[in-house]
Amino acid sequence: MKTIEIIVAPDGKTRAETFGFSGQTCREASRFVESALGKATSETLKPEFHQATSSQQQSTRQ
Amino acid sequence: MSHIVQIEAQVRDPVAIRAACSRLQLPEPLFGSAKLFSGLREGWIVQLSGWRYPVVCDCNSGQVDFDNYEGHWGERSRLDAFLQRYAVEKTLIEARRQGHSVVEQPLADGSVKLTVNVAGGAS
């Protein structure tokens, strides 16, 4: 199941976290939240992002 | 799994402004010019409860103009509640437009959690 969890704080600041995606696909999926609400002030890549990207690069080289 | 994004909302959608006002039981927003203490502003005019001057949302810039004189002319928490509801309503509108289903859940600390189930095509 691919989900995006969005927490809107009492002052309107928003935090979006993706689950179940691999590599860059999470960025594409959550882009609508960013474009809908405004500008992203920070982005943190979780370890899974790099793992998925790395394995994709390896399979591309083979 | 993969990433976390922090977003500062800009108010750009009149439909979401209207939905936020309706949900907070505020008067319907009107487009026009409003007098704030610091001068005239044009945009979507929102009247918050207990505020001396209205809040004016410029949907072109995303900016929200207000004069509350550091809380003397209106509680900041009322504006924050509007901004929170705007962000929730705007996310609901856009998620549904993308064909995703959304579950809304209030949290104990006053935050609102939205869980978007992404339809297969967006993976």
PDB file of C-alpha atoms in Angstrom:
ATOM      1  CA  MET A   1       0.000   0.000   0.000  1.00  0.00           C
ATOM      2  CA  LYS A   2       1.411   3.381  -1.004  1.00  0.00           C
ATOM      3  CA  THR A   3       0.410   6.198   1.304  1.00  0.00           C
ATOM      4  CA  ILE A   4       1.311   9.805   2.034  1.00  0.00           C
ATOM      5  CA  GLU A   5       0.872  10.891   5.634  1.00  0.00           C
ATOM      6  CA  ILE A   6       0.313  14.625   6.030  1.00  0.00           C
ATOM      7  CA  ILE A   7       0.303  16.336   9.411  1.00  0.00           C
ATOM      8  CA  VAL A   8      -1.080  19.889   9.459  1.00  0.00           C
ATOM      9  CA  ALA A   9       0.029  21.595  12.683  1.00  0.00           C
ATOM     10  CA  PRO A  10      -2.240  24.033  14.567  1.00  0.00           C
ATOM     11  CA  ASP A  11      -0.370  26.941  12.944  1.00  0.00           C
ATOM     12  CA  GLY A  12      -0.843  25.591   9.410  1.00  0.00           C
ATOM     13  CA  LYS A  13       2.700  24.277   8.906  1.00  0.00           C
ATOM     14  CA  THR A  14       2.583  20.975   7.096  1.00  0.00           C
ATOM     15  CA  ARG A  15       4.754  17.860   7.126  1.00  0.00           C
ATOM     16  CA  ALA A  16       4.347  15.172   4.469  1.00  0.00           C
ATOM     17  CA  GLU A  17       5.904  11.719   4.721  1.00  0.00           C
ATOM     18  CA  THR A  18       5.684   8.979   2.106  1.00  0.00           C
ATOM     19  CA  PHE A  19       5.382   5.253   2.804  1.00  0.00           C
ATOM     20  CA  GLY A  20       5.660   2.242   0.525  1.00  0.00           C
ATOM     21  CA  PHE A  21       7.411   3.985  -2.368  1.00  0.00           C
ATOM     22  CA  SER A  22      10.787   3.204  -3.818  1.00  0.00           C
ATOM     23  CA  GLY A  23      13.397   5.723  -4.927  1.00  0.00           C
ATOM     24  CA  GLN A  24      12.274   8.811  -6.819  1.00  0.00           C
ATOM     25  CA  THR A  25       8.640   7.672  -7.161  1.00  0.00           C
ATOM     26  CA  CYS A  26       7.864   9.069  -3.699  1.00  0.00           C
ATOM     27  CA  ARG A  27       8.843  12.557  -4.868  1.00  0.00           C
ATOM     28  CA  GLU A  28       6.530  12.329  -7.848  1.00  0.00           C
ATOM     29  CA  ALA A  29       3.675  11.055  -5.670  1.00  0.00           C
ATOM     30  CA  SER A  30       3.966  13.758  -3.020  1.00  0.00           C
ATOM     31  CA  ARG A  31       4.603  16.597  -5.456  1.00  0.00           C
ATOM     32  CA  PHE A  32       0.904  17.451  -5.580  1.00  0.00           C
ATOM     33  CA  VAL A  33       0.976  18.245  -1.858  1.00  0.00           C
ATOM     34  CA  GLU A  34       3.915  20.583  -2.302  1.00  0.00           C
ATOM     35  CA  SER A  35       2.480  22.318  -5.353  1.00  0.00           C
ATOM     36  CA  ALA A  36      -0.944  22.610  -3.684  1.00  0.00           C
ATOM     37  CA  LEU A  37       0.269  24.169  -0.456  1.00  0.00           C
ATOM     38  CA  GLY A  38       3.293  26.221  -1.315  1.00  0.00           C
ATOM     39  CA  LYS A  39       6.991  25.895  -0.995  1.00  0.00           C
ATOM     40  CA  ALA A  40       8.887  23.077   0.696  1.00  0.00           C
ATOM     41  CA  THR A  41      11.128  24.481   3.417  1.00  0.00           C
ATOM     42  CA  SER A  42      13.089  21.276   3.971  1.00  0.00           C
ATOM     43  CA  GLU A  43      13.359  17.723   2.742  1.00  0.00           C
ATOM     44  CA  THR A  44      14.777  14.685   4.533  1.00  0.00           C
ATOM     45  CA  LEU A  45      15.566  11.549   2.595  1.00  0.00           C
ATOM     46  CA  LYS A  46      15.013   8.361   4.558  1.00  0.00           C
ATOM     47  CA  PRO A  47      17.521   5.472   4.282  1.00  0.00           C
ATOM     48  CA  GLU A  48      15.127   3.543   2.070  1.00  0.00           C
ATOM     49  CA  PHE A  49      15.355   6.262  -0.567  1.00  0.00           C
ATOM     50  CA  HIS A  50      19.090   5.642  -1.028  1.00  0.00           C
ATOM     51  CA  GLN A  51      18.734   1.867  -0.832  1.00  0.00           C
ATOM     52  CA  ALA A  52      16.138   1.835  -3.565  1.00  0.00           C
ATOM     53  CA  THR A  53      18.088   4.297  -5.723  1.00  0.00           C
ATOM     54  CA  SER A  54      21.283   2.288  -5.277  1.00  0.00           C
ATOM     55  CA  SER A  55      19.657  -1.004  -6.239  1.00  0.00           C
ATOM     56  CA  GLN A  56      18.043   0.685  -9.270  1.00  0.00           C
ATOM     57  CA  GLN A  57      21.443   1.988 -10.396  1.00  0.00           C
ATOM     58  CA  GLN A  58      23.016  -1.459  -9.968  1.00  0.00           C
ATOM     59  CA  SER A  59      20.351  -3.144 -12.015  1.00  0.00           C
ATOM     60  CA  THR A  60      20.742  -0.447 -14.698  1.00  0.00           C
ATOM     61  CA  ARG A  61      24.471  -1.159 -14.991  1.00  0.00           C
ATOM     62  CA  GLN A  62      23.959  -4.920 -15.414  1.00  0.00           C
TER      63      GLN A  62
ATOM     64  CA  MET B   1       9.347   4.590   2.088  1.00  0.00           C
ATOM     65  CA  SER B   2      11.580   7.423   1.345  1.00  0.00           C
ATOM     66  CA  HIS B   3      11.225  11.038   2.251  1.00  0.00           C
ATOM     67  CA  ILE B   4       9.812  13.706   4.538  1.00  0.00           C
ATOM     68  CA  VAL B   5       8.968  17.221   3.370  1.00  0.00           C
ATOM     69  CA  GLN B   6       8.163  20.291   5.484  1.00  0.00           C
ATOM     70  CA  ILE B   7       5.893  22.771   3.712  1.00  0.00           C
ATOM     71  CA  GLU B   8       4.903  26.332   4.577  1.00  0.00           C
ATOM     72  CA  ALA B   9       1.467  26.942   3.136  1.00  0.00           C
ATOM     73  CA  GLN B  10       0.737  29.811   0.762  1.00  0.00           C
ATOM     74  CA  VAL B  11      -2.925  30.775   0.396  1.00  0.00           C
ATOM     75  CA  ARG B  12      -3.708  30.686  -3.321  1.00  0.00           C
ATOM     76  CA  ASP B  13      -7.031  28.884  -3.798  1.00  0.00           C
ATOM     77  CA  PRO B  14     -10.363  30.737  -3.303  1.00  0.00           C
ATOM     78  CA  VAL B  15     -12.257  27.424  -3.241  1.00  0.00           C
ATOM     79  CA  ALA B  16     -10.178  26.205  -0.297  1.00  0.00           C
ATOM     80  CA  ILE B  17     -10.512  29.610   1.422  1.00  0.00           C
ATOM     81  CA  ARG B  18     -14.285  29.318   1.114  1.00  0.00           C
ATOM     82  CA  ALA B  19     -14.240  25.734   2.417  1.00  0.00           C
ATOM     83  CA  ALA B  20     -12.070  26.732   5.382  1.00  0.00           C
ATOM     84  CA  CYS B  21     -14.421  29.608   6.291  1.00  0.00           C
ATOM     85  CA  SER B  22     -17.432  27.334   6.017  1.00  0.00           C
ATOM     86  CA  ARG B  23     -15.852  24.674   8.211  1.00  0.00           C
ATOM     87  CA  LEU B  24     -14.848  27.262  10.855  1.00  0.00           C
ATOM     88  CA  GLN B  25     -18.299  28.868  10.667  1.00  0.00           C
ATOM     89  CA  LEU B  26     -16.854  32.210   9.556  1.00  0.00           C
ATOM     90  CA  PRO B  27     -18.708  34.621   7.251  1.00  0.00           C
ATOM     91  CA  GLU B  28     -18.385  33.781   3.560  1.00  0.00           C
ATOM     92  CA  PRO B  29     -15.193  35.317   2.126  1.00  0.00           C
ATOM     93  CA  LEU B  30     -15.626  38.126  -0.382  1.00  0.00           C
ATOM     94  CA  PHE B  31     -13.245  39.376  -3.058  1.00  0.00           C
ATOM     95  CA  GLY B  32     -12.470  43.071  -2.932  1.00  0.00           C
ATOM     96  CA  SER B  33     -10.587  45.789  -1.099  1.00  0.00           C
ATOM     97  CA  ALA B  34     -10.429  45.966   2.663  1.00  0.00           C
ATOM     98  CA  LYS B  35      -9.067  48.606   4.990  1.00  0.00           C
ATOM     99  CA  LEU B  36      -6.461  47.407   7.411  1.00  0.00           C
ATOM    100  CA  PHE B  37      -4.775  49.752   9.888  1.00  0.00           C
ATOM    101  CA  SER B  38      -1.759  49.958   7.585  1.00  0.00           C
ATOM    102  CA  GLY B  39      -3.807  50.724   4.470  1.00  0.00           C
ATOM    103  CA  LEU B  40      -5.965  49.193   1.757  1.00  0.00           C
ATOM    104  CA  ARG B  41      -5.390  45.621   0.585  1.00  0.00           C
ATOM    105  CA  GLU B  42      -7.063  43.749  -2.257  1.00  0.00           C
ATOM    106  CA  GLY B  43      -7.824  40.046  -2.252  1.00  0.00           C
ATOM    107  CA  TRP B  44     -10.116  37.540  -0.609  1.00  0.00           C
ATOM    108  CA  ILE B  45     -11.402  39.090   2.601  1.00  0.00           C
ATOM    109  CA  VAL B  46     -11.820  36.800   5.594  1.00  0.00           C
ATOM    110  CA  GLN B  47     -13.361  38.050   8.833  1.00  0.00           C
ATOM    111  CA  LEU B  48     -12.004  36.141  11.831  1.00  0.00           C
ATOM    112  CA  SER B  49     -13.953  36.005  15.101  1.00  0.00           C
ATOM    113  CA  GLY B  50     -13.070  38.873  17.417  1.00  0.00           C
ATOM    114  CA  TRP B  51     -10.673  40.549  14.977  1.00  0.00           C
ATOM    115  CA  ARG B  52     -10.907  44.317  14.474  1.00  0.00           C
ATOM    116  CA  TYR B  53      -9.623  44.182  10.884  1.00  0.00           C
ATOM    117  CA  PRO B  54     -10.185  41.442   8.331  1.00  0.00           C
ATOM    118  CA  VAL B  55      -7.503  39.164   6.951  1.00  0.00           C
ATOM    119  CA  VAL B  56      -6.812  39.641   3.237  1.00  0.00           C
ATOM    120  CA  CYS B  57      -5.563  36.719   1.144  1.00  0.00           C
ATOM    121  CA  ASP B  58      -3.728  37.625  -2.064  1.00  0.00           C
ATOM    122  CA  CYS B  59      -4.113  34.473  -4.162  1.00  0.00           C
ATOM    123  CA  ASN B  60      -1.557  35.697  -6.707  1.00  0.00           C
ATOM    124  CA  SER B  61       1.284  35.955  -4.222  1.00  0.00           C
ATOM    125  CA  GLY B  62      -0.052  33.487  -1.636  1.00  0.00           C
ATOM    126  CA  GLN B  63       0.485  36.163   1.001  1.00  0.00           C
ATOM    127  CA  VAL B  64      -1.916  36.815   3.889  1.00  0.00           C
ATOM    128  CA  ASP B  65      -2.106  40.405   5.153  1.00  0.00           C
ATOM    129  CA  PHE B  66      -3.422  41.264   8.591  1.00  0.00           C
ATOM    130  CA  ASP B  67      -3.148  43.815  11.410  1.00  0.00           C
ATOM    131  CA  ASN B  68      -3.712  42.365  14.848  1.00  0.00           C
ATOM    132  CA  TYR B  69      -1.317  44.630  16.763  1.00  0.00           C
ATOM    133  CA  GLU B  70       0.499  41.736  18.387  1.00  0.00           C
ATOM    134  CA  GLY B  71      -2.738  40.204  19.611  1.00  0.00           C
ATOM    135  CA  HIS B  72      -4.470  43.375  20.870  1.00  0.00           C
ATOM    136  CA  TRP B  73      -6.777  43.522  17.834  1.00  0.00           C
ATOM    137  CA  GLY B  74      -7.321  39.785  17.436  1.00  0.00           C
ATOM    138  CA  GLU B  75      -5.973  36.507  18.754  1.00  0.00           C
ATOM    139  CA  ARG B  76      -3.233  34.967  16.651  1.00  0.00           C
ATOM    140  CA  SER B  77      -4.711  31.512  17.342  1.00  0.00           C
ATOM    141  CA  ARG B  78      -7.772  32.428  15.218  1.00  0.00           C
ATOM    142  CA  LEU B  79      -5.543  33.131  12.228  1.00  0.00           C
ATOM    143  CA  ASP B  80      -3.554  29.945  12.843  1.00  0.00           C
ATOM    144  CA  ALA B  81      -6.811  27.951  12.913  1.00  0.00           C
ATOM    145  CA  PHE B  82      -7.780  29.457   9.553  1.00  0.00           C
ATOM    146  CA  LEU B  83      -4.362  28.667   8.038  1.00  0.00           C
ATOM    147  CA  GLN B  84      -4.540  25.103   9.356  1.00  0.00           C
ATOM    148  CA  ARG B  85      -8.018  24.561   7.948  1.00  0.00           C
ATOM    149  CA  TYR B  86      -6.998  26.093   4.622  1.00  0.00           C
ATOM    150  CA  ALA B  87      -4.075  23.637   4.365  1.00  0.00           C
ATOM    151  CA  VAL B  88      -6.377  20.712   5.209  1.00  0.00           C
ATOM    152  CA  GLU B  89      -9.075  21.743   2.717  1.00  0.00           C
ATOM    153  CA  LYS B  90      -6.548  22.438  -0.048  1.00  0.00           C
ATOM    154  CA  THR B  91      -4.895  19.039   0.475  1.00  0.00           C
ATOM    155  CA  LEU B  92      -8.295  17.302   0.401  1.00  0.00           C
ATOM    156  CA  ILE B  93      -9.238  19.070  -2.850  1.00  0.00           C
ATOM    157  CA  GLU B  94      -5.957  18.240  -4.596  1.00  0.00           C
ATOM    158  CA  ALA B  95      -5.775  14.643  -3.362  1.00  0.00           C
ATOM    159  CA  ARG B  96      -9.285  13.934  -4.642  1.00  0.00           C
ATOM    160  CA  ARG B  97      -8.477  15.669  -7.918  1.00  0.00           C
ATOM    161  CA  GLN B  98      -5.597  13.204  -8.297  1.00  0.00           C
ATOM    162  CA  GLY B  99      -8.010  10.320  -7.688  1.00  0.00           C
ATOM    163  CA  HIS B 100      -6.656   9.456  -4.242  1.00  0.00           C
ATOM    164  CA  SER B 101      -8.808   8.646  -1.217  1.00  0.00           C
ATOM    165  CA  VAL B 102      -8.121  10.542   2.005  1.00  0.00           C
ATOM    166  CA  VAL B 103      -8.839   9.827   5.667  1.00  0.00           C
ATOM    167  CA  GLU B 104      -8.878  12.831   8.030  1.00  0.00           C
ATOM    168  CA  GLN B 105      -8.118  12.393  11.717  1.00  0.00           C
ATOM    169  CA  PRO B 106      -7.759  15.043  14.466  1.00  0.00           C
ATOM    170  CA  LEU B 107      -4.779  14.507  16.801  1.00  0.00           C
ATOM    171  CA  ALA B 108      -4.563  15.236  20.536  1.00  0.00           C
ATOM    172  CA  ASP B 109      -2.085  18.109  20.077  1.00  0.00           C
ATOM    173  CA  GLY B 110      -4.480  20.002  17.783  1.00  0.00           C
ATOM    174  CA  SER B 111      -2.851  18.845  14.555  1.00  0.00           C
ATOM    175  CA  VAL B 112      -4.841  17.223  11.763  1.00  0.00           C
ATOM    176  CA  LYS B 113      -3.564  14.035  10.161  1.00  0.00           C
ATOM    177  CA  LEU B 114      -4.467  13.247   6.551  1.00  0.00           C
ATOM    178  CA  THR B 115      -3.681   9.786   5.229  1.00  0.00           C
ATOM    179  CA  VAL B 116      -3.691   9.733   1.423  1.00  0.00           C
ATOM    180  CA  ASN B 117      -3.990   6.318  -0.201  1.00  0.00           C
ATOM    181  CA  VAL B 118      -2.264   6.733  -3.516  1.00  0.00           C
ATOM    182  CA  ALA B 119      -4.037   5.205  -6.476  1.00  0.00           C
ATOM    183  CA  GLY B 120      -1.922   2.703  -8.432  1.00  0.00           C
ATOM    184  CA  GLY B 121      -1.182   4.962 -11.369  1.00  0.00           C
ATOM    185  CA  ALA B 122       0.793   7.467  -9.325  1.00  0.00           C
ATOM    186  CA  SER B 123       3.484   5.003  -8.254  1.00  0.00           C
TER     187      SER B 123
END
